Tab-separated table of C-alpha atoms and ligand atoms in Angstrom:
chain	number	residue	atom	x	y	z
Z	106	UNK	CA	-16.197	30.687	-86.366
Z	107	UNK	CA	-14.535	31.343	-89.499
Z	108	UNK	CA	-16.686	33.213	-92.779
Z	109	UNK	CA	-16.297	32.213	-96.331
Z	110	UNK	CA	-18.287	34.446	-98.367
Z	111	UNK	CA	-18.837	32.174	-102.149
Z	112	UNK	CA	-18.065	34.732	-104.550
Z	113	UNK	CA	-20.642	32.845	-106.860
Z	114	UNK	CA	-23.247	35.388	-105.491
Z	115	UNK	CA	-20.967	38.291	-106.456
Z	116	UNK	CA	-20.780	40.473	-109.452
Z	117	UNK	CA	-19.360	38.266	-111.755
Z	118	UNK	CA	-17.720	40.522	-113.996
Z	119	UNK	CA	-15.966	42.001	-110.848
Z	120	UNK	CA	-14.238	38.988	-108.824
Z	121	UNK	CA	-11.306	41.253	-107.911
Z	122	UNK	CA	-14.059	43.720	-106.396
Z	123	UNK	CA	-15.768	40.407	-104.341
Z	124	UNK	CA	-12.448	39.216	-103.180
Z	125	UNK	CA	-11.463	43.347	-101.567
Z	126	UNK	CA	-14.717	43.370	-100.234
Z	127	UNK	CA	-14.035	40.056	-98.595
Z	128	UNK	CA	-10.801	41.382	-97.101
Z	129	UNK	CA	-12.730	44.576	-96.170
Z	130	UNK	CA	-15.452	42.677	-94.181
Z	131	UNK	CA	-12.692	40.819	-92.853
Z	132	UNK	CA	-13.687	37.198	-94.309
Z	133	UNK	CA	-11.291	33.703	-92.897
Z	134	UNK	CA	-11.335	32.653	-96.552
Z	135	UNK	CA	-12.800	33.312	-100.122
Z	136	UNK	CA	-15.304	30.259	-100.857
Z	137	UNK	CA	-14.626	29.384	-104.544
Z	138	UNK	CA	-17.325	27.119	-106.229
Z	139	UNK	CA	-16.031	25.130	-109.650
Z	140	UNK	CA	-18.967	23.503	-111.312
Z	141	UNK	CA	-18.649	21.384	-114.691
Z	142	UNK	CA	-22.038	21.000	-115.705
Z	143	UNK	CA	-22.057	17.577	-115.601
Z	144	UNK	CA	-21.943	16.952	-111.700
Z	145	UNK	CA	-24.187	19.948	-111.510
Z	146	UNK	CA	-26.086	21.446	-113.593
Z	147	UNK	CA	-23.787	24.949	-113.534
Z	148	UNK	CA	-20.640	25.675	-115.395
Z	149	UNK	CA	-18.539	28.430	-113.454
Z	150	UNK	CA	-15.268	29.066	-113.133
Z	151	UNK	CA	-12.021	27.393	-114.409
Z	152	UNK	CA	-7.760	26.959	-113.733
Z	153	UNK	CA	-6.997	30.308	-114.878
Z	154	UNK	CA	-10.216	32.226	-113.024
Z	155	UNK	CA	-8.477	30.792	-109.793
Z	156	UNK	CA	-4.983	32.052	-110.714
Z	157	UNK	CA	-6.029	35.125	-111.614
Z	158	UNK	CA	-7.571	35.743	-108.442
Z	159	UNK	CA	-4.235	34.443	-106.159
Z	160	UNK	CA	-2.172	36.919	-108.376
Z	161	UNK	CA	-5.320	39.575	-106.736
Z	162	UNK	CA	-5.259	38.507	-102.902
Z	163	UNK	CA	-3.494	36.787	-100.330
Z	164	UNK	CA	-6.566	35.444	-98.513
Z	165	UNK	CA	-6.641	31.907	-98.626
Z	166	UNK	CA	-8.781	30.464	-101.443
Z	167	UNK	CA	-11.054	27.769	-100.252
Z	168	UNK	CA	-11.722	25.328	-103.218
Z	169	UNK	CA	-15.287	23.423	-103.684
Z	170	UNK	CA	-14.642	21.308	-107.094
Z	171	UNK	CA	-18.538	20.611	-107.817
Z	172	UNK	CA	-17.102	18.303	-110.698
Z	173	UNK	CA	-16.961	14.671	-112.224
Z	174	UNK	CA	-13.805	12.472	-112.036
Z	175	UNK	CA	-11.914	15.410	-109.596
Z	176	UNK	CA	-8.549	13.729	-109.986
Z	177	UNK	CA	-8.771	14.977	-113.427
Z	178	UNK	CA	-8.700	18.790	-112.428
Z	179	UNK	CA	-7.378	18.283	-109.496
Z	180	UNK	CA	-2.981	19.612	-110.059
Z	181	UNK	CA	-4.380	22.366	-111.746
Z	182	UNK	CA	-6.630	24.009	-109.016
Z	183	UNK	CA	-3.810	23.211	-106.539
Z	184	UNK	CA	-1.010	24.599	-109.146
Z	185	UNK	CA	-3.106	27.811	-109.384
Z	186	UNK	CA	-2.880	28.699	-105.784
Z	187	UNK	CA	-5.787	26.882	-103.805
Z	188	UNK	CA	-4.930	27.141	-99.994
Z	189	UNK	CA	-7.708	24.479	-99.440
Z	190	UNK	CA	-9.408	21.807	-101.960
Z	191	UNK	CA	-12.741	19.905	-101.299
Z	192	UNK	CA	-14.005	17.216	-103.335
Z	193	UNK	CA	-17.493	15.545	-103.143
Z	194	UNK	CA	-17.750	11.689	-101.463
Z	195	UNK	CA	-20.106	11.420	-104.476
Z	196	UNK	CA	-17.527	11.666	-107.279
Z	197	UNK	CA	-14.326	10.670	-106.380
Z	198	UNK	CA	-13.592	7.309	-106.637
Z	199	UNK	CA	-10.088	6.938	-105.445
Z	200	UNK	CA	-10.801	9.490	-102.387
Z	201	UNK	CA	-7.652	8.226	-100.007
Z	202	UNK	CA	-5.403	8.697	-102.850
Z	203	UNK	CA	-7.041	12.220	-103.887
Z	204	UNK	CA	-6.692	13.186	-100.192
Z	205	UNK	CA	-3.096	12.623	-100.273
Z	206	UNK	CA	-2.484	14.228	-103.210
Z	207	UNK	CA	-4.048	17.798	-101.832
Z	208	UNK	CA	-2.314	17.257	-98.920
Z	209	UNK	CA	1.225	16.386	-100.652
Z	210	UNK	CA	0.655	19.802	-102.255
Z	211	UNK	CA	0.678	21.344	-99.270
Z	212	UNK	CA	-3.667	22.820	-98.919
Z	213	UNK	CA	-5.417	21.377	-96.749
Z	214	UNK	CA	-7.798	18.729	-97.746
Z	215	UNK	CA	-11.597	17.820	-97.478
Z	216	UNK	CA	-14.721	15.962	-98.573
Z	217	UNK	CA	-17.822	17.405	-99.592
Z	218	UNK	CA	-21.073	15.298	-98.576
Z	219	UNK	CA	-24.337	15.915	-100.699
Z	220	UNK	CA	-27.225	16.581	-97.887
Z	221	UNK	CA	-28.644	12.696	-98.468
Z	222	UNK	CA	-25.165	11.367	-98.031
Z	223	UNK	CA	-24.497	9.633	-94.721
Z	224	UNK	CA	-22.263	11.613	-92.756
Z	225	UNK	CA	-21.190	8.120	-90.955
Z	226	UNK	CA	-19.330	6.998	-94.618
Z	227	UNK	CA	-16.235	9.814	-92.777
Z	228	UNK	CA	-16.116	7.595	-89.774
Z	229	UNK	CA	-12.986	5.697	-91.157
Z	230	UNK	CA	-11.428	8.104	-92.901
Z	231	UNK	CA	-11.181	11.177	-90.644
Z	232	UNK	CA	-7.597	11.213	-89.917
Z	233	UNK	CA	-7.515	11.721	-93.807
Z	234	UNK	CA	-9.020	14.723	-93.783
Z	235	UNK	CA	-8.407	18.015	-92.268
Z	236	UNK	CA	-11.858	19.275	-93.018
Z	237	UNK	CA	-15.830	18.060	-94.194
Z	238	UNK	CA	-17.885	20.152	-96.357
Z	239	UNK	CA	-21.338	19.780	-95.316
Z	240	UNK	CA	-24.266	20.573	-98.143
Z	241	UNK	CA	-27.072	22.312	-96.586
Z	242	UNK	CA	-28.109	22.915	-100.435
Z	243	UNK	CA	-28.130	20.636	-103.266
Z	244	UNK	CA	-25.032	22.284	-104.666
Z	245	UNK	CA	-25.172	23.768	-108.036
Z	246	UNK	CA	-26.773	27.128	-106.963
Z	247	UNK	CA	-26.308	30.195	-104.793
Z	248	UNK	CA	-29.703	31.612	-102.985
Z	249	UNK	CA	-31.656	28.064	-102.138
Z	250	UNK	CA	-33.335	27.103	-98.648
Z	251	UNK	CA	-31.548	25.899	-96.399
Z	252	UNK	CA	-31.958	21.995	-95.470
Z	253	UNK	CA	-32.117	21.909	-91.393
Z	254	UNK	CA	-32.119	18.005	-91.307
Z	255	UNK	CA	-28.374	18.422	-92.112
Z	256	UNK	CA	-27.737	20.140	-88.742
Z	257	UNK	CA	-27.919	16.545	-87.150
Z	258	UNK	CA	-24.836	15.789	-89.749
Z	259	UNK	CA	-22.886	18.374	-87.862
Z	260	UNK	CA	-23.732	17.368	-84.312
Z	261	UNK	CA	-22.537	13.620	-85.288
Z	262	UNK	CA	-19.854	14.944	-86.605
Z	263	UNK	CA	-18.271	17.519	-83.868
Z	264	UNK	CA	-19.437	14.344	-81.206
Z	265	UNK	CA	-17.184	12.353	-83.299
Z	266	UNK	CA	-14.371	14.951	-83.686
Z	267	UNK	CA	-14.184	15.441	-79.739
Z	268	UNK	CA	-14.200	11.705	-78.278
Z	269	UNK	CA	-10.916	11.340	-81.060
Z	270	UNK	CA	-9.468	14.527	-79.909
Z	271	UNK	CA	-9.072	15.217	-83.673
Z	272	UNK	CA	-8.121	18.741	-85.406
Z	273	UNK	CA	-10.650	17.915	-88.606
Z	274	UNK	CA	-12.331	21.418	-89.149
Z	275	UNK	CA	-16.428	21.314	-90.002
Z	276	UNK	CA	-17.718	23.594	-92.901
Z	277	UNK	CA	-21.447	24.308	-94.184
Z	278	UNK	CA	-22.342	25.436	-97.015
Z	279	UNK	CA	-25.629	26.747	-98.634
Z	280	UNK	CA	-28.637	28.749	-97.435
Z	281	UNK	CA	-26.959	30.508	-94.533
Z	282	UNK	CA	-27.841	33.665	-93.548
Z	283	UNK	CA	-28.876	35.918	-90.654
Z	284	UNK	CA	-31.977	33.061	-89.986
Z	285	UNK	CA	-29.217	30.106	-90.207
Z	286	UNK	CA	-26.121	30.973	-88.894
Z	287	UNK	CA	-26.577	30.466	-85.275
Z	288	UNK	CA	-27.989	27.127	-85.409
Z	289	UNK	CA	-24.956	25.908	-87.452
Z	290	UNK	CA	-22.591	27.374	-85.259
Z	291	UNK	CA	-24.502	25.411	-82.199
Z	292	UNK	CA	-24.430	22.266	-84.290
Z	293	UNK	CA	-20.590	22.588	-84.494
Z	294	UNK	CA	-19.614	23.780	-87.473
Z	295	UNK	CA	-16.716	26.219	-87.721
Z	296	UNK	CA	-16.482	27.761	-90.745
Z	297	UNK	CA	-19.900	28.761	-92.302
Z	298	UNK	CA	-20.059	29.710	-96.220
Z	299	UNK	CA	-22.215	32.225	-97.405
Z	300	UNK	CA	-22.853	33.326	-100.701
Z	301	UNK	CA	-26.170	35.414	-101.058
Z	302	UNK	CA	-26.507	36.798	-97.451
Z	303	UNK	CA	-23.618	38.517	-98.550
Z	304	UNK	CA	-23.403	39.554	-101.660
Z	305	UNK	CA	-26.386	39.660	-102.669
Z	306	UNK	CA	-26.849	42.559	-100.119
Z	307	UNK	CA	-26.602	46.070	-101.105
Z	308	UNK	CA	-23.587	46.365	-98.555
Z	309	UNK	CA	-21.708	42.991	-98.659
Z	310	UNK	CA	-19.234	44.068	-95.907
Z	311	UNK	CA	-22.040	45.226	-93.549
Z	312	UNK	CA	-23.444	41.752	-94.106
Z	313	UNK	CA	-20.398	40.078	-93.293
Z	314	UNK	CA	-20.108	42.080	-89.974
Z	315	UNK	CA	-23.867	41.121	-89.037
Z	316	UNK	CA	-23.545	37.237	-90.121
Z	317	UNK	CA	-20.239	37.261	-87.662
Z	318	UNK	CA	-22.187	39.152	-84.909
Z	319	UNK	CA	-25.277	36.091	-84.942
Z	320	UNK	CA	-23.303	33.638	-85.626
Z	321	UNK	CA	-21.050	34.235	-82.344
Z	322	UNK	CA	-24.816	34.738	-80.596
Z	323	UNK	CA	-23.728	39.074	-79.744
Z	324	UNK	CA	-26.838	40.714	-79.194
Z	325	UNK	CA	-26.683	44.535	-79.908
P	32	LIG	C1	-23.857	25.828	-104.031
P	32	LIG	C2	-22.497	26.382	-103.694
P	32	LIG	C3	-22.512	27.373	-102.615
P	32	LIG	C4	-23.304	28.619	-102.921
P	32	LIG	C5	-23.838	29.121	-101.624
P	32	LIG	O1	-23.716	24.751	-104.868
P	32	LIG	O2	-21.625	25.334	-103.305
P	32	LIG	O3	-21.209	27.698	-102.173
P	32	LIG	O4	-22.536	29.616	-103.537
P	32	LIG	O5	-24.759	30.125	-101.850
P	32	LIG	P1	-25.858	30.520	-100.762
P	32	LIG	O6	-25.115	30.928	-99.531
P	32	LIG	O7	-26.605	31.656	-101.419
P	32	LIG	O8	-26.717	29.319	-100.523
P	33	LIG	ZN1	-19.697	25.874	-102.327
């Protein structure tokens, strides 16, 4: 199990704080959320915001482009330093082509499904991809229930994964927390975002250390 803490959820006029404390808690990546306001209904942060940050850290920077027409933003995110870039099924039109072009940069490359997409649409297209981003929120927001009918998206999805002996990695993001994280871990999914169980604790790096403890089913 890998943990992205979304640094959304963070002080937001201290990323370069959220990002040590990731390191600190000893976070896989640093879950970065770019809304538009127009695929969402959130504006957040921009091109420079991420190269600031990969100037800050050398923990890899785990893109989520909430945004319309992705091909459009696309270079720059992947200019700026992201180590991996997700875009939504739901608004990219040319999504082989987009796929490529993460990949050609060198990130890895994924597809985000809202929670009422099919998961079955990635059926074709999995070789393409070296990881799916699973909503378990509608995305726009940090600190909204989680949806458990999306748990059955993972368990199609790691069946799917194993009978093609394939290396695509399954992510989940939205609404996990100590009351979440084991049951998407069971379901399959290996890297598990989390933006207010951790930071909008009082001791985000205590939180981190208790979400990997549950997740991996350690009793104290
Ligand atoms: C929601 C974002 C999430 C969000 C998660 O649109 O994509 O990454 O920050 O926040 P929590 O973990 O609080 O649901
Ligand atoms: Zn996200």
């Amino acid at each position: 199990m890998k943990l992205a803490p979304s640094i959304l959820s963070a002080d937001l006029a201290d990323l370069a704080g959220a990002v040590a404390l990731c390191e600190e808690g000893g976070a896989d990546l640093v879950h970065f959320d770019v809304m538009d306001g127009h695929f969402v209904p959130n504006l957040t942060f921009g091109i420079p915001v991420l190269a600031a940050l990969r100037r800050r850290t050398r923990m890899p920077l785990d893109v989520h482009l909430m945004v319309e027409d992705p091909d459009r933003l696309l270079d720059g995110y992947l200019e700026a330093g992201a180590d991996r870039v997700a875009v939504h099924w739901e608004a990219a039109v040319h999504l082989d082509r987009t796929l490529a072009r993460i990949r050609q940069a060198g990130a890895a490359a994924g597809v985000v499904l809202n929670p009422a997409t099919p998961v079955e649409l990635l059926d074709g297209i999995l070789e393409c991809l070296d990881f799916v981003l699973l909503m378990s929120v509608n995305p726009g927001f940090s600190g909204q229930p989680f949806l458990p009918y999306t748990l059955e998206k993972a368990r199609w999805l790691r069946r799917r994964i194993t009978e093609r002996r394939l290396a695509v990695e399954i992510e989940m993001d939205g609404g996990l927390g100590p009351a979440t994280i084991r049951q998407a871990v069971a379901a399959g999914v290996d890297v598990c975002v989390a933006g207010s169980a951790v930071f909008g604790t009082p001791d985000p790096v205590a939180a981190m250390n208790e979400l990997r403890r549950i997740a991996l089913g350690e009793t104290v």
